[in-house]
Amino acid sequence: MNSIVTSLGKLSAFFGKTFALWVIIFACIAYNAPSYFTFLAPYISILLGIVMFGMGLTLRAKDFSEVFTRPLEVIIGILGQFIIMPLTAWGLCKVLGLSDEIAVGVILVGCCPGGTASNVMTYLGKGDVPLSVTVSSCTTILAPIVTPALIYLFANQWVDVDPYGMFMSIVNIVILPIVAGVIINSFFGKFVRNVVVALPLISVFAIVAIVIAVVAVSQQKIAETGLIIFAVVVLHNGLGLALGYFLAKVCGMSVAKRKAISMEVGMQNSGLGVALAMAHFSPLSAVPSAIFSVWHNISGPILATIYANMKNSPEDDEKMNRKD
């Protein structure tokens, strides 16, 4: 049994590290043969629910402990996430004069909470991992209220927005699976610890399936608008990462904390963006989130490598060594 778990862990780690490559490969396949993958579109919400359930399996009470030990830093991270990315998205849509469907898609991904990938990138970049985990957990819990409200505020000028419908979607797709995962982890923790090594593999499969479903049903539109959407996504992500770091620096945070806030602000739960776009808007509106899902798993490791070579402050190193 131990050998199976070890092998599964290694396989899962391999696919986790090469995630962006698999997304690109299968997205290209779906683009060139869309008819074979359109059947996945109705299952996008279920696939994201599986990812969120896996997130719930890894959450523990201590993941929220930083809220009580350093609330100001957590609040700064939450506000950075829910102010910088939506405002940046809105500004890009205005400046570039994007069409209604693309604009709502860009704003949608900007209004989503942080994704779990930010925690991994913070770790690889030698940032403050507990702060990163707490901020992404809090933004996820707040998402049913905050995300629909922000989408209504910033996107209502382009399309009709149903905040209550989005609230219910986020509860069903995100909150309920996470709660189920937390409950199972609480009662069957020993079993969960044995199978949790497979979660990256399952998450990679689910996110790849989500991306290729969007590519398949939007192939014609992507052919017409793919380059502009890619450019907007790269700008959006890059500005989020940079402004997140700048915000933390202005607020007097240490280098390790700046790295964490940067990753939290710049990396989104783009899978949620896809699910909401497909449920409430159009397949084209889901394309920015799908491309974001690919791109931030390329930009994240690049930035994490840069951050890993940046010297942390002495108190950061002392804290990390103490935790080790």
Tab-separated table of C-alpha atoms in Angstrom:
chain	number	residue	atom	x	y	z
A	1	MET	CA	0.000	0.000	0.000
A	2	ASN	CA	2.803	2.415	0.910
A	3	SER	CA	4.544	1.771	-2.417
A	4	ILE	CA	1.327	2.545	-4.305
A	5	VAL	CA	0.860	5.787	-2.370
A	6	THR	CA	4.504	6.745	-3.006
A	7	SER	CA	4.225	6.020	-6.729
A	8	LEU	CA	0.945	7.914	-6.924
A	9	GLY	CA	2.536	10.847	-5.103
A	10	LYS	CA	5.433	10.963	-7.571
A	11	LEU	CA	3.078	10.746	-10.554
A	12	SER	CA	0.866	13.435	-9.085
A	13	ALA	CA	3.866	15.691	-8.405
A	14	PHE	CA	5.071	15.239	-11.995
A	15	PHE	CA	1.739	16.276	-13.493
A	16	GLY	CA	1.487	19.147	-11.019
A	17	LYS	CA	4.881	20.527	-12.074
A	18	THR	CA	4.085	20.127	-15.789
A	19	PHE	CA	0.497	21.360	-15.491
A	20	ALA	CA	0.839	24.284	-17.932
A	21	LEU	CA	2.361	21.998	-20.571
A	22	TRP	CA	-0.598	19.587	-20.456
A	23	VAL	CA	-3.085	22.431	-20.643
A	24	ILE	CA	-1.355	23.866	-23.720
A	25	ILE	CA	-1.096	20.469	-25.446
A	26	PHE	CA	-4.732	19.513	-24.930
A	27	ALA	CA	-5.985	23.038	-25.625
A	28	CYS	CA	-4.251	22.857	-29.020
A	29	ILE	CA	-5.801	19.454	-29.676
A	30	ALA	CA	-9.252	20.754	-28.727
A	31	TYR	CA	-8.765	23.811	-30.935
A	32	ASN	CA	-7.968	21.659	-33.961
A	33	ALA	CA	-10.620	18.994	-33.259
A	34	PRO	CA	-13.354	20.773	-31.253
A	35	SER	CA	-16.157	18.342	-32.063
A	36	TYR	CA	-14.503	15.639	-29.944
A	37	PHE	CA	-14.539	17.722	-26.763
A	38	THR	CA	-17.732	19.796	-26.753
A	39	PHE	CA	-19.437	17.044	-24.729
A	40	LEU	CA	-17.411	18.202	-21.692
A	41	ALA	CA	-19.055	21.651	-21.528
A	42	PRO	CA	-22.056	20.611	-19.389
A	43	TYR	CA	-19.694	19.109	-16.794
A	44	ILE	CA	-17.570	22.218	-16.130
A	45	SER	CA	-19.279	23.010	-12.827
A	46	ILE	CA	-18.914	19.404	-11.657
A	47	LEU	CA	-15.234	19.371	-12.584
A	48	LEU	CA	-14.584	22.588	-10.663
A	49	GLY	CA	-16.566	21.192	-7.735
A	50	ILE	CA	-14.163	18.238	-7.664
A	51	VAL	CA	-11.205	20.645	-7.478
A	52	MET	CA	-12.863	22.588	-4.655
A	53	PHE	CA	-13.676	19.358	-2.804
A	54	GLY	CA	-9.971	18.507	-2.972
A	55	MET	CA	-9.159	21.942	-1.568
A	56	GLY	CA	-11.555	21.257	1.318
A	57	LEU	CA	-9.759	17.988	2.068
A	58	THR	CA	-6.545	19.917	2.670
A	59	LEU	CA	-8.017	22.729	4.789
A	60	ARG	CA	-7.643	22.767	8.560
A	61	ALA	CA	-8.623	25.217	11.269
A	62	LYS	CA	-5.046	26.504	11.512
A	63	ASP	CA	-5.275	27.703	7.900
A	64	PHE	CA	-7.391	30.549	9.263
A	65	SER	CA	-5.270	31.155	12.364
A	66	GLU	CA	-3.366	34.043	10.778
A	67	VAL	CA	-6.633	36.019	10.761
A	68	PHE	CA	-6.349	36.256	14.541
A	69	THR	CA	-2.570	36.557	14.899
A	70	ARG	CA	-2.066	39.259	12.221
A	71	PRO	CA	-5.457	40.454	11.006
A	72	LEU	CA	-4.194	43.664	9.364
A	73	GLU	CA	-1.926	41.795	6.946
A	74	VAL	CA	-4.707	39.354	6.032
A	75	ILE	CA	-7.151	42.231	5.472
A	76	ILE	CA	-4.617	43.982	3.220
A	77	GLY	CA	-4.302	40.790	1.171
A	78	ILE	CA	-8.082	40.387	0.896
A	79	LEU	CA	-8.613	44.025	-0.085
A	80	GLY	CA	-5.757	43.814	-2.591
A	81	GLN	CA	-7.355	40.752	-4.172
A	82	PHE	CA	-10.839	42.228	-4.425
A	83	ILE	CA	-9.859	45.796	-5.388
A	84	ILE	CA	-6.737	45.627	-7.569
A	85	MET	CA	-7.790	42.828	-9.939
A	86	PRO	CA	-11.377	44.039	-10.636
A	87	LEU	CA	-10.233	47.655	-11.105
A	88	THR	CA	-7.370	46.586	-13.356
A	89	ALA	CA	-9.723	44.434	-15.427
A	90	TRP	CA	-12.227	47.288	-15.766
A	91	GLY	CA	-9.468	49.715	-16.750
A	92	LEU	CA	-8.081	47.373	-19.429
A	93	CYS	CA	-11.560	46.838	-20.876
A	94	LYS	CA	-12.113	50.605	-21.081
A	95	VAL	CA	-8.704	51.477	-22.497
A	96	LEU	CA	-8.706	48.686	-25.097
A	97	GLY	CA	-12.392	49.060	-26.005
A	98	LEU	CA	-13.128	45.354	-25.697
A	99	SER	CA	-16.372	43.851	-26.948
A	100	ASP	CA	-19.147	43.127	-24.434
A	101	GLU	CA	-18.536	39.362	-24.222
A	102	ILE	CA	-14.769	39.656	-23.833
A	103	ALA	CA	-15.057	42.561	-21.390
A	104	VAL	CA	-17.375	40.691	-19.041
A	105	GLY	CA	-15.036	37.671	-19.218
A	106	VAL	CA	-11.996	39.759	-18.262
A	107	ILE	CA	-13.874	41.463	-15.425
A	108	LEU	CA	-15.264	38.123	-14.272
A	109	VAL	CA	-11.845	36.541	-13.795
A	110	GLY	CA	-10.693	39.735	-12.074
A	111	CYS	CA	-13.506	39.460	-9.526
A	112	CYS	CA	-12.781	35.828	-8.608
A	113	PRO	CA	-11.033	34.866	-5.351
A	114	GLY	CA	-7.459	33.666	-5.165
A	115	GLY	CA	-6.575	30.160	-6.324
A	116	THR	CA	-4.640	27.437	-4.533
A	117	ALA	CA	-1.835	27.743	-7.108
A	118	SER	CA	-0.813	30.974	-5.370
A	119	ASN	CA	0.039	28.999	-2.214
A	120	VAL	CA	2.377	26.713	-4.154
A	121	MET	CA	4.038	29.630	-5.948
A	122	THR	CA	4.509	31.475	-2.644
A	123	TYR	CA	6.215	28.389	-1.215
A	124	LEU	CA	8.493	28.045	-4.261
A	125	GLY	CA	9.315	31.749	-4.094
A	126	LYS	CA	10.259	31.507	-0.394
A	127	GLY	CA	7.370	33.739	0.589
A	128	ASP	CA	5.111	33.770	3.633
A	129	VAL	CA	3.074	30.604	3.013
A	130	PRO	CA	0.750	30.827	6.082
A	131	LEU	CA	-0.248	34.347	5.025
A	132	SER	CA	-0.865	33.170	1.452
A	133	VAL	CA	-2.981	30.207	2.536
A	134	THR	CA	-5.049	32.329	4.920
A	135	VAL	CA	-5.737	35.061	2.354
A	136	SER	CA	-6.762	32.607	-0.384
A	137	SER	CA	-8.967	30.695	2.078
A	138	CYS	CA	-10.657	33.895	3.250
A	139	THR	CA	-11.255	35.245	-0.259
A	140	THR	CA	-12.750	31.898	-1.248
A	141	ILE	CA	-15.146	31.944	1.717
A	142	LEU	CA	-16.102	35.559	0.939
A	143	ALA	CA	-16.553	34.877	-2.791
A	144	PRO	CA	-20.322	34.091	-2.779
A	145	ILE	CA	-21.046	37.634	-1.574
A	146	VAL	CA	-18.129	39.684	-2.893
A	147	THR	CA	-17.642	38.214	-6.387
A	148	PRO	CA	-21.256	38.688	-7.637
A	149	ALA	CA	-21.342	42.202	-6.121
A	150	LEU	CA	-18.102	43.181	-7.879
A	151	ILE	CA	-19.203	41.677	-11.197
A	152	TYR	CA	-22.460	43.626	-10.978
A	153	LEU	CA	-20.579	46.839	-10.135
A	154	PHE	CA	-18.000	46.605	-12.913
A	155	ALA	CA	-19.721	44.608	-15.681
A	156	ASN	CA	-23.345	45.733	-15.507
A	157	GLN	CA	-22.655	48.440	-18.108
A	158	TRP	CA	-21.843	45.759	-20.674
A	159	VAL	CA	-24.303	42.951	-19.886
A	160	ASP	CA	-27.170	42.105	-17.560
A	161	VAL	CA	-25.830	40.563	-14.351
A	162	ASP	CA	-27.790	38.313	-11.984
A	163	PRO	CA	-26.016	38.648	-8.594
A	164	TYR	CA	-28.323	36.211	-6.787
A	165	GLY	CA	-27.916	33.562	-9.483
A	166	MET	CA	-24.150	33.947	-9.253
A	167	PHE	CA	-24.297	33.748	-5.462
A	168	MET	CA	-26.084	30.398	-5.708
A	169	SER	CA	-23.662	29.162	-8.365
A	170	ILE	CA	-20.634	29.951	-6.185
A	171	VAL	CA	-22.245	28.341	-3.146
A	172	ASN	CA	-22.977	25.173	-5.125
A	173	ILE	CA	-19.721	25.025	-7.081
A	174	VAL	CA	-17.272	26.256	-4.427
A	175	ILE	CA	-18.584	26.469	-0.880
A	176	LEU	CA	-20.539	23.199	-0.592
A	177	PRO	CA	-17.706	21.033	-2.041
A	178	ILE	CA	-15.167	22.742	0.236
A	179	VAL	CA	-17.384	22.239	3.301
A	180	ALA	CA	-17.863	18.574	2.331
A	181	GLY	CA	-14.089	18.169	2.040
A	182	VAL	CA	-13.478	19.811	5.417
A	183	ILE	CA	-16.087	17.573	7.090
A	184	ILE	CA	-14.600	14.406	5.604
A	185	ASN	CA	-11.106	15.541	6.603
A	186	SER	CA	-12.364	16.105	10.171
A	187	PHE	CA	-13.865	12.631	10.528
A	188	PHE	CA	-11.539	10.570	8.348
A	189	GLY	CA	-8.286	12.491	8.647
A	190	LYS	CA	-6.017	9.443	8.653
A	191	PHE	CA	-7.519	8.060	5.437
A	192	VAL	CA	-7.475	11.510	3.810
A	193	ARG	CA	-3.763	11.931	4.534
A	194	ASN	CA	-3.100	8.721	2.611
A	195	VAL	CA	-5.011	9.760	-0.499
A	196	VAL	CA	-4.313	13.499	-0.512
A	197	VAL	CA	-1.145	12.899	-2.554
A	198	ALA	CA	-3.384	12.200	-5.549
A	199	LEU	CA	-5.108	15.579	-5.392
A	200	PRO	CA	-2.719	17.441	-7.728
A	201	LEU	CA	-3.255	14.742	-10.357
A	202	ILE	CA	-7.036	15.008	-10.026
A	203	SER	CA	-6.902	18.807	-10.107
A	204	VAL	CA	-4.742	18.802	-13.239
A	205	PHE	CA	-7.174	16.441	-14.968
A	206	ALA	CA	-10.182	18.566	-13.973
A	207	ILE	CA	-8.684	21.927	-14.961
A	208	VAL	CA	-7.376	20.543	-18.271
A	209	ALA	CA	-10.862	19.194	-19.007
A	210	ILE	CA	-12.406	22.585	-18.165
A	211	VAL	CA	-9.991	24.450	-20.446
A	212	ILE	CA	-10.423	22.129	-23.417
A	213	ALA	CA	-14.215	22.266	-23.029
A	214	VAL	CA	-14.099	26.065	-23.300
A	215	VAL	CA	-11.680	25.928	-26.235
A	216	ALA	CA	-13.863	23.380	-28.036
A	217	VAL	CA	-17.133	25.312	-27.753
A	218	SER	CA	-15.461	28.679	-28.500
A	219	GLN	CA	-13.058	27.608	-31.255
A	220	GLN	CA	-14.428	29.922	-33.927
A	221	LYS	CA	-14.522	32.950	-31.627
A	222	ILE	CA	-11.001	32.216	-30.349
A	223	ALA	CA	-9.773	32.206	-33.956
A	224	GLU	CA	-11.139	35.743	-34.317
A	225	THR	CA	-10.228	37.244	-30.933
A	226	GLY	CA	-7.653	34.927	-29.336
A	227	LEU	CA	-4.652	37.261	-29.651
A	228	ILE	CA	-6.324	40.269	-28.039
A	229	ILE	CA	-7.672	38.105	-25.194
A	230	PHE	CA	-4.219	36.613	-24.616
A	231	ALA	CA	-2.655	40.094	-24.542
A	232	VAL	CA	-5.254	41.341	-22.033
A	233	VAL	CA	-4.775	38.283	-19.808
A	234	VAL	CA	-0.983	38.719	-19.768
A	235	LEU	CA	-1.347	42.420	-18.894
A	236	HIS	CA	-3.988	41.706	-16.242
A	237	ASN	CA	-1.939	38.996	-14.563
A	238	GLY	CA	1.316	40.959	-14.751
A	239	LEU	CA	-0.208	44.124	-13.330
A	240	GLY	CA	-1.858	42.133	-10.534
A	241	LEU	CA	1.421	40.505	-9.509
A	242	ALA	CA	3.302	43.824	-9.631
A	243	LEU	CA	0.636	45.914	-7.891
A	244	GLY	CA	0.199	43.259	-5.191
A	245	TYR	CA	3.915	43.451	-4.394
A	246	PHE	CA	3.807	47.271	-4.449
A	247	LEU	CA	0.769	47.351	-2.130
A	248	ALA	CA	2.511	45.147	0.434
A	249	LYS	CA	5.670	47.259	0.204
A	250	VAL	CA	3.745	50.513	0.715
A	251	CYS	CA	2.056	48.919	3.751
A	252	GLY	CA	5.474	48.223	5.279
A	253	MET	CA	5.410	44.429	4.933
A	254	SER	CA	8.582	42.341	4.866
A	255	VAL	CA	9.924	40.833	1.637
A	256	ALA	CA	8.440	37.370	2.298
A	257	LYS	CA	5.026	38.915	2.929
A	258	ARG	CA	5.291	41.033	-0.229
A	259	LYS	CA	5.891	37.861	-2.222
A	260	ALA	CA	2.804	36.234	-0.709
A	261	ILE	CA	0.525	39.234	-1.351
A	262	SER	CA	1.878	39.538	-4.895
A	263	MET	CA	0.970	35.931	-5.670
A	264	GLU	CA	-2.406	36.221	-3.950
A	265	VAL	CA	-3.420	39.313	-5.893
A	266	GLY	CA	-2.101	38.210	-9.285
A	267	MET	CA	-3.257	34.575	-9.353
A	268	GLN	CA	-6.977	33.887	-9.603
A	269	ASN	CA	-9.372	30.959	-9.240
A	270	SER	CA	-9.839	31.090	-13.003
A	271	GLY	CA	-11.735	27.791	-13.002
A	272	LEU	CA	-14.529	29.577	-11.135
A	273	GLY	CA	-14.455	32.279	-13.797
A	274	VAL	CA	-14.993	29.661	-16.489
A	275	ALA	CA	-17.879	28.047	-14.617
A	276	LEU	CA	-19.642	31.367	-13.956
A	277	ALA	CA	-19.180	32.535	-17.543
A	278	MET	CA	-20.602	29.320	-18.977
A	279	ALA	CA	-23.545	29.367	-16.569
A	280	HIS	CA	-24.461	33.060	-16.742
A	281	PHE	CA	-22.953	34.622	-19.865
A	282	SER	CA	-21.490	32.977	-22.984
A	283	PRO	CA	-18.724	30.559	-24.049
A	284	LEU	CA	-16.660	33.495	-25.361
A	285	SER	CA	-16.874	35.143	-21.927
A	286	ALA	CA	-15.252	32.011	-20.493
A	287	VAL	CA	-12.198	32.289	-22.758
A	288	PRO	CA	-10.314	34.938	-20.686
A	289	SER	CA	-10.591	32.710	-17.606
A	290	ALA	CA	-9.472	29.661	-19.587
A	291	ILE	CA	-6.436	31.501	-20.962
A	292	PHE	CA	-5.717	32.946	-17.510
A	293	SER	CA	-5.662	29.394	-16.157
A	294	VAL	CA	-2.904	28.529	-18.611
A	295	TRP	CA	-0.938	31.764	-18.382
A	296	HIS	CA	-0.737	32.194	-14.602
A	297	ASN	CA	0.726	28.694	-14.377
A	298	ILE	CA	3.508	29.928	-16.645
A	299	SER	CA	4.041	33.381	-15.140
A	300	GLY	CA	3.728	32.039	-11.568
A	301	PRO	CA	6.716	29.662	-11.705
A	302	ILE	CA	8.791	32.304	-13.533
A	303	LEU	CA	8.084	34.875	-10.827
A	304	ALA	CA	8.544	32.267	-8.074
A	305	THR	CA	12.054	31.603	-9.423
A	306	ILE	CA	12.821	35.343	-9.331
A	307	TYR	CA	11.397	35.646	-5.815
A	308	ALA	CA	13.371	32.616	-4.608
A	309	ASN	CA	16.562	34.461	-5.516
A	310	MET	CA	15.480	37.635	-3.708
A	311	LYS	CA	16.921	37.902	-0.213
A	312	ASN	CA	14.288	37.869	2.528
A	313	SER	CA	14.607	40.051	5.601
A	314	PRO	CA	16.348	38.484	8.639
A	315	GLU	CA	13.068	38.170	10.575
A	316	ASP	CA	11.526	36.263	7.636
A	317	ASP	CA	14.402	33.778	7.530
A	318	GLU	CA	14.275	33.346	11.302
A	319	LYS	CA	10.526	32.659	11.194
A	320	MET	CA	10.846	30.123	8.357
A	321	ASN	CA	13.733	28.322	10.026
A	322	ARG	CA	11.729	28.144	13.242
A	323	LYS	CA	8.781	26.591	11.402
A	324	ASP	CA	11.100	24.075	9.716
